PDB file of C-alpha atoms in Angstrom:
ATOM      1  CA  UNK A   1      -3.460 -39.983 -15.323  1.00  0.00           C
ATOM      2  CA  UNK A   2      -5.507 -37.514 -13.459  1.00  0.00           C
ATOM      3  CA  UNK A   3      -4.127 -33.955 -12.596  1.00  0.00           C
ATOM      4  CA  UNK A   4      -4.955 -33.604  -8.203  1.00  0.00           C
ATOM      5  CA  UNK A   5      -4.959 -29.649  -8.779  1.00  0.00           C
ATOM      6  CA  UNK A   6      -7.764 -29.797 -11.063  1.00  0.00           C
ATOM      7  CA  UNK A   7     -10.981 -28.863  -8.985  1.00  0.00           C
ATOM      8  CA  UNK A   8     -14.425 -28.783 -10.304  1.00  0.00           C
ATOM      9  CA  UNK A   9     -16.368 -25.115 -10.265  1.00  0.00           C
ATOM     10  CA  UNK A  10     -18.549 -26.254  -7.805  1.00  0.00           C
ATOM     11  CA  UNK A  11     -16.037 -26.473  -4.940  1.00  0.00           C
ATOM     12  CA  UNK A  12     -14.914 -23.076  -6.251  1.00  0.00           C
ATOM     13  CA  UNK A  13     -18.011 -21.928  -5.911  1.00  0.00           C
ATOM     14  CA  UNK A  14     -18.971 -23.601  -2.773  1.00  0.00           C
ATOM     15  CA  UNK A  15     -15.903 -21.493  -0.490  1.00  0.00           C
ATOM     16  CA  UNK A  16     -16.220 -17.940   0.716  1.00  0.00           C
ATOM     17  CA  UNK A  17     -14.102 -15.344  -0.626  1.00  0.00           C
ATOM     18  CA  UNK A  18     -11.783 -14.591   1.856  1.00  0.00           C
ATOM     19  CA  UNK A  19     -10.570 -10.941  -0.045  1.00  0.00           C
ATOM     20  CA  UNK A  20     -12.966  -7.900   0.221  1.00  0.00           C
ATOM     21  CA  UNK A  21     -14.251  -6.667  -2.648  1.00  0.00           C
ATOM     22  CA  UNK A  22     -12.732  -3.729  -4.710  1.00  0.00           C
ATOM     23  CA  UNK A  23     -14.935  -0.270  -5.461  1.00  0.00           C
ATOM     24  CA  UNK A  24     -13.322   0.994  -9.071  1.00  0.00           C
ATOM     25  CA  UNK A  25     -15.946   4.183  -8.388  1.00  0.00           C
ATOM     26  CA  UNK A  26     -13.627   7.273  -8.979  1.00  0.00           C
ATOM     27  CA  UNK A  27     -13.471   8.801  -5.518  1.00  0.00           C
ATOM     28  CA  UNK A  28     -15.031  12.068  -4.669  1.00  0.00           C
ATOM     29  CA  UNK A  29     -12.494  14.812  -3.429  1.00  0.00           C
ATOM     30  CA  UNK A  30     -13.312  17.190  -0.370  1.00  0.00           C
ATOM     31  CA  UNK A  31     -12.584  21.322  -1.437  1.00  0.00           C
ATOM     32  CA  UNK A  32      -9.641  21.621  -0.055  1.00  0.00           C
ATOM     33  CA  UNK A  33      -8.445  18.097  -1.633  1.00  0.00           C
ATOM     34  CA  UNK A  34      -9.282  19.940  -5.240  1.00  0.00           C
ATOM     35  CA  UNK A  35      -7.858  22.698  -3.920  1.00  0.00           C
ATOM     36  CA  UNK A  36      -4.415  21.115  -3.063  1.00  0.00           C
ATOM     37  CA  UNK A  37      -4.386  19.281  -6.157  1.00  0.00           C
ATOM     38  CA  UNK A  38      -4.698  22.438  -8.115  1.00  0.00           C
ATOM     39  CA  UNK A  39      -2.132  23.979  -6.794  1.00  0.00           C
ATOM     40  CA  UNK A  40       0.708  20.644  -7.391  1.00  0.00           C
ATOM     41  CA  UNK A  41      -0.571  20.657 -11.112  1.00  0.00           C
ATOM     42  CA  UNK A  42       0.124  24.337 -11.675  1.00  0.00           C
ATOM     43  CA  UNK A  43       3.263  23.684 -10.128  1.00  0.00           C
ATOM     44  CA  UNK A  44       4.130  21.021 -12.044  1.00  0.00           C
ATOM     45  CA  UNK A  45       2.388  22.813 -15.336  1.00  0.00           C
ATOM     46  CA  UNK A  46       4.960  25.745 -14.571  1.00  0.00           C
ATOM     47  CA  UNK A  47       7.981  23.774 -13.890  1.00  0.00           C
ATOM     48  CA  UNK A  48       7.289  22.152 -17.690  1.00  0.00           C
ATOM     49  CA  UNK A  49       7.491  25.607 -19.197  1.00  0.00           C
ATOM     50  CA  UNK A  50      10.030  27.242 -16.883  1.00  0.00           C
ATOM     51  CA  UNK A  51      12.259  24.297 -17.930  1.00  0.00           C
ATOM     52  CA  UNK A  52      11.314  24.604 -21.939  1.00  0.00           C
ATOM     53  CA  UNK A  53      11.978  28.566 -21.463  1.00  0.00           C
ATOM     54  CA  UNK A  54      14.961  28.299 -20.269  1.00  0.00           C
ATOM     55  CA  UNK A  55      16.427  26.052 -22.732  1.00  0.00           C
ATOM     56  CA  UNK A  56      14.838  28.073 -25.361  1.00  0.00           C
ATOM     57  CA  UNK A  57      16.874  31.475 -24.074  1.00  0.00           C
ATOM     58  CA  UNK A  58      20.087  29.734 -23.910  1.00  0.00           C
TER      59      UNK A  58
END
């Protein structure tokens, strides 16, 4: 018995790809992008320690 949703590579091969293709190259940020980003990791960076000092004075 032969499986119908078995297709040869050549038909595979033969159709277009319909989905466009995906660039994995790390973006580049603009100034202010670094800039902002900078800012929400010091923020976060601070909220870490603010948190760990105030359990450690309790």
């Amino acid at each position: 018995m032969r499986n119908n949703r078995d297709k040869s590579p050549d038909t595979a091969e033969k159709t277009p790809s319909m989905r466009p293709e995906i660039d994995y190259s790390p973006k580049t940020l603009t100034l202010r992008e670094q800039i902002v980003f900078g800012i929400k990791l010091f923020a976060v960076v601070g909220g870490i320690f603010l948190v760990l000092w105030l359990f450690e004075k309790m």
